[in-house]
Amino acid sequence: MASPTDKSAPRLRRKTDSVTMQDVARLAGCATSTVSLFLRKPDLVKGKTGAKITAAIERLGYVPNMMAGGLAAAAATRVVSLIVPSLRNAFFAATADALQAALAQAGVQLLLGHNEYDPAREEALVRASLAWSPAALVLTGLEHSRGTRQMALSRGTPVIEMWELGANPLDMLVGFDHRAVGAAAARHLRAAGCKNVAFIGARLQEDRRAAQRGSGVIAALQQEGASARQAIAPQPASVALGEALLGELLERDPKIDGVVCSNDWIALGVLFECQKRGIAVPERLKIIGFGDLPFAAATYPALSTIRPPGERIGQEVARLALAALNGETVAQKTVDVGFELVRRGTS
Amino acid sequence: MASPTDKSAPRLRRKTDSVTMQDVARLAGCATSTVSLFLRKPDLVKGKTGAKITAAIERLGYVPNMMAGGLAAAAATRVVSLIVPSLRNAFFAATADALQAALAQAGVQLLLGHNEYDPAREEALVRASLAWSPAALVLTGLEHSRGTRQMALSRGTPVIEMWELGANPLDMLVGFDHRAVGAAAARHLRAAGCKNVAFIGARLQEDRRAAQRGSGVIAALQQEGASARQAIAPQPASVALGEALLGELLERDPKIDGVVCSNDWIALGVLFECQKRGIAVPERLKIIGFGDLPFAAATYPALSTIRPPGERIGQEVARLALAALNGETVAQKTVDVGFELVRRGTS
DNA sequence: CCGCAAAATCGTAGCGCTACGATTCCGGGA
DNA sequence: TCCCGGAATCGTAGCGCTACGATTTTGCGG
């Protein structure tokens, strides 16, 4: 049988007008494969040819098409996908910022999504991300839906979880121990002389890391044989919530003289509430927050807090992602970036 | 001449093990093109076939390959590229957050980059972004390098600039008038009784929008025949900088009784400095900031400020981007999202 | 000068999907 | 029962690039 469709009328496909590698090759007087080679491994192409190619690229304003490249190479997709709970959260913004900066240097793009602490939405984002077969998938925390875990694992995509440390990571992990943060804060206040330390937290159901800090506080206090109070609320952390929760706490127990806050926003609210009530800080009440947000050093008195290395996390994640992209295997799959207690005026 | 390479040893290409549309088609007992059609326009496929395809997709855990799709379609790339100055800046974080949320609903991914207010880096990011032939390119502000303008324009990619209003946009524009913001703030303080209003600004060379707000303040004051003072510094806005600049200002002119700040961080510093110096706010000195950042409503007294609709910008940008993706042309290429003066305790 | 291995370069088969013309199916007059 | 037109499907040619074996140049010792 003759070829089924041999009518020589070539199909009319909206031939894109964009400059392709073929155009570059033609102008440079070489094969497309040489251009491709030059773009990926310049050393393997002779200087003169390389110069002609460079000139052609320059003259034509050629921009390689990543779609085509990604399709053909399948392995070396130069994208990394990042999923965080929220960008409005300064912690994740800092990490995303540092990650993007580090990736950009290596010519890798960042695909970004946020899930508002909703596992279902995370799953949807993971599914969508994987459609781009990223070189690495970066997730926040260790808690994911079954579907997420399965998708992330079944494909060969390297997965990096971050901002938390714990058992059973999917693959690579960059973070620090939030229980240790809580414990350190509690012990710090005790060492500073507090007899009645309390923990104030927000949104603990959804923000697992804040919950871990809280349980670290409680555990440390109990270990020292001290009483452990807490005031928690389901809504997102905010200054106003800090104000309200301190009020509630003092109502229940006026002897409170030390407060560990689940983050600096809460701590700022506590500090403001103290100002309003005329409670002397740190003499009468000591405060420690978490985050070392931009205002922490400037409040009056300056806020003691614990500084999480948000940027460092971004950098470490970038390092691991880039290693994965280059096919290298890292020896240390878990990176503990630690944290730092910053003692200032409120403690 | 016989075909040049007819040795029947088929080239060994790392055939990816992933599930392809072909697998789905085979399992569903139809052609790949039908699967593709179903995925894009379900109504054109009969219910029974659709059900079989859905089942097959489900059973195989099929995830479409966007690279391939993007290559084949060229038009309907489901990515939007966003470039902001910095993610650590809450304004842009809010916009990115809202934009991503709106795009995700339409199954569109966000490619993100930040350039730290550096036009050269912006150009590099634009070049890298275009390699993904995004459905739209979103840039911050109206000031771009020549290369950026050229690249953005020469390709057919729709461009959306944001967070600013002004002449000669590249294409679409979503923002508000920063000079008007400055003028509104200045007039507000004047109306509240201030005789000597000053502007405190940071990083005005790089942050064009802050500079516009400043010139709006000055212009409004001069228009009213009032004196116009200002204190500016090249470093990024921070609480500490606000404290320092208020000190400097009072040194030069103790009669200052109203301060317009280039943003809320500066304003917070001014407020703290007043507390330290025992200056009564708002009786002796009135303050107004910009941004309505999370702490603004909670300071004591609560900070008067101007609220920029950061999320609204993200939503409008998403609307325009989605329209562009669907090939629709929007009548109104420029969207003024306005702003809102929030009067609180400091004015 | 020749021969040969190493260095450069080339040619082409896909990567997985979509567009689009071609083909088949189906239901309702005539 | 046959015919016909619209509704469903199908088949296949690329999209632009990279991998990789094949081919051509080059450099140099003999």
XYZ file of N, CA and C in Angstrom, chain B residues 250-329:
240
model
N 14.289 66.940 63.449
C 13.975 67.802 64.594
C 15.173 68.672 64.956
N 16.338 68.139 64.722
C 17.565 68.898 64.942
C 17.529 70.172 64.098
N 17.237 69.946 62.822
C 17.240 71.063 61.876
C 16.089 72.017 62.110
N 14.947 71.456 62.480
C 13.760 72.296 62.589
C 12.820 71.762 63.661
N 12.962 72.258 64.872
C 12.172 71.732 66.007
C 10.684 72.004 65.863
N 10.317 72.886 64.957
C 8.904 73.239 64.851
C 8.086 72.247 64.041
N 8.747 71.249 63.464
C 8.027 70.225 62.691
C 6.886 69.635 63.526
N 5.683 69.613 62.954
C 4.560 69.056 63.713
C 3.749 68.041 62.907
N 4.307 67.664 61.743
C 3.625 66.646 60.950
C 4.643 65.955 60.048
N 4.547 64.627 59.982
C 5.516 63.896 59.176
C 4.811 62.904 58.254
N 5.092 63.021 56.973
C 4.622 62.020 56.012
C 5.796 61.068 55.771
N 5.561 59.786 55.950
C 6.662 58.830 55.814
C 6.529 58.040 54.516
N 7.654 57.673 53.957
C 7.594 56.984 52.665
C 7.015 55.590 52.805
N 7.073 55.024 54.009
C 6.289 53.813 54.241
C 6.103 53.558 55.735
N 5.373 52.522 56.071
C 5.005 52.290 57.466
C 6.182 51.918 58.361
N 7.216 51.317 57.773
C 8.369 50.980 58.610
C 9.005 52.259 59.142
N 9.175 53.198 58.239
C 9.710 54.500 58.623
C 8.795 55.136 59.671
N 7.508 55.067 59.408
C 6.542 55.685 60.311
C 6.619 55.061 61.700
N 6.804 53.757 61.735
C 6.901 53.074 63.024
C 8.135 53.565 63.778
N 9.226 53.755 63.051
C 10.439 54.275 63.667
C 10.200 55.668 64.223
N 9.502 56.476 63.459
C 9.198 57.834 63.909
C 8.364 57.778 65.189
N 7.404 56.889 65.194
C 6.540 56.756 66.372
C 7.357 56.327 67.596
N 8.220 55.337 67.395
C 9.057 54.876 68.506
C 9.955 56.003 69.005
N 10.520 56.751 68.073
C 11.414 57.827 68.455
C 10.668 58.877 69.276
N 9.429 59.119 68.886
C 8.614 60.064 69.647
C 8.418 59.553 71.068
N 8.144 58.254 71.181
C 7.962 57.683 72.518
C 9.220 57.898 73.367
N 10.351 57.619 72.753
C 11.606 57.758 73.496
C 11.839 59.199 73.920
N 11.505 60.134 73.034
C 11.765 61.543 73.327
C 10.628 62.184 74.114
N 9.594 61.414 74.340
C 8.473 61.980 75.077
C 7.687 62.996 74.272
N 7.684 62.857 72.983
C 6.885 63.750 72.141
C 5.487 63.170 72.004
N 4.481 63.946 72.339
C 3.112 63.438 72.318
C 2.601 63.296 70.885
N 2.132 62.097 70.585
C 1.524 61.825 69.283
C 0.065 61.491 69.534
N -0.868 62.153 68.871
C -0.696 63.107 67.768
C -0.697 64.571 68.213
N -0.828 64.825 69.512
C -0.971 66.227 69.928
C 0.153 67.133 69.421
N 1.375 66.730 69.708
C 2.508 67.579 69.370
C 3.017 67.301 67.939
N 2.910 66.046 67.540
C 3.404 65.656 66.205
C 2.461 64.629 65.592
N 2.082 64.879 64.345
C 1.211 63.912 63.662
C 2.029 63.117 62.655
N 1.617 61.882 62.485
C 2.364 60.977 61.612
C 1.425 60.260 60.654
N 1.861 60.129 59.410
C 1.113 59.264 58.495
C 2.110 58.459 57.665
N 1.801 57.190 57.504
C 2.716 56.307 56.790
C 2.165 55.898 55.440
N 2.683 54.808 54.914
C 2.185 54.274 53.650
C 2.334 52.761 53.685
N 1.271 52.079 53.361
C 1.347 50.628 53.264
C 0.271 49.892 54.055
N -0.123 50.479 55.169
C -1.044 49.772 56.068
C -0.543 48.351 56.337
N 0.692 48.257 56.752
C 1.284 46.966 57.074
C 0.610 46.390 58.314
N 0.813 45.113 58.553
C 0.050 44.414 59.587
C 0.068 45.062 60.971
N 1.120 45.771 61.293
C 1.198 46.352 62.627
C 0.518 47.699 62.738
N 0.171 48.290 61.589
C -0.264 49.686 61.593
C -1.477 49.924 62.485
N -2.411 49.008 62.451
C -3.637 49.212 63.225
C -3.423 48.965 64.712
N -2.301 48.353 65.048
C -2.123 47.898 66.425
C -1.150 48.734 67.241
N -0.442 49.657 66.613
C 0.494 50.462 67.404
C -0.300 51.351 68.354
N 0.438 52.033 69.200
C -0.256 52.841 70.195
C 0.354 54.217 70.233
N -0.272 55.234 69.747
C -1.576 55.202 69.065
C -1.471 54.531 67.689
N -2.627 54.090 67.214
C -2.643 53.379 65.934
C -2.202 54.309 64.809
N -1.482 53.721 63.875
C -0.843 54.508 62.823
C -1.802 54.869 61.681
N -1.894 56.149 61.419
C -2.607 56.595 60.216
C -1.729 56.260 59.020
N -2.358 55.862 57.934
C -1.535 55.429 56.800
C -2.349 55.443 55.524
N -1.699 55.148 54.452
C -2.401 55.036 53.177
C -2.278 53.606 52.705
N -3.411 53.037 52.388
C -3.443 51.621 52.049
C -3.421 51.416 50.540
N -2.364 50.810 50.042
C -2.309 50.508 48.614
C -2.971 49.153 48.395
N -3.743 49.003 47.355
C -4.469 47.742 47.156
C -3.588 46.673 46.516
N -2.629 46.198 47.290
C -1.683 45.218 46.754
C -2.342 43.968 46.216
N -3.322 43.456 46.939
C -3.986 42.232 46.473
C -4.839 42.517 45.251
N -5.498 43.640 45.303
C -6.329 44.033 44.167
C -5.470 44.103 42.905
N -4.286 44.628 43.042
C -3.392 44.689 41.886
C -3.132 43.283 41.357
N -2.837 42.367 42.291
C -2.591 40.992 41.871
C -3.780 40.407 41.129
N -4.971 40.697 41.624
C -6.180 40.161 41.000
C -6.412 40.752 39.616
N -6.202 42.051 39.517
C -6.418 42.705 38.221
C -5.394 42.215 37.201
N -4.157 42.061 37.666
C -3.122 41.562 36.771
C -3.506 40.162 36.292
N -4.011 39.356 37.218
C -4.422 38.007 36.851
C -5.526 38.066 35.795
N -6.456 38.966 36.001
C -7.560 39.100 35.045
C -7.021 39.427 33.655
N -6.138 40.399 33.582
C -5.576 40.783 32.295
C -4.757 39.655 31.680
N -3.972 38.991 32.521
C -3.123 37.917 32.005
C -3.979 36.784 31.447
N -5.017 36.446 32.183
C -5.893 35.367 31.744
C -6.605 35.740 30.446
N -7.001 36.997 30.360
C -7.641 37.457 29.130
C -6.673 37.310 27.958
N -5.449 37.716 28.181
C -4.436 37.614 27.126
C -4.236 36.157 26.734
N -4.209 35.305 27.724
C -4.003 33.888 27.471
C -5.122 33.325 26.602
N -6.315 33.826 26.838
C -7.452 33.335 26.073
C -7.635 34.086 24.753
N -6.676 34.915 24.438
C -6.738 35.617 23.174
C -7.743 36.748 23.134
N -8.329 37.053 24.270
C -9.261 38.180 24.296
C -8.467 39.477 24.371
N -9.036 40.515 23.801
C -8.387 41.808 23.967
C -9.216 42.631 24.934
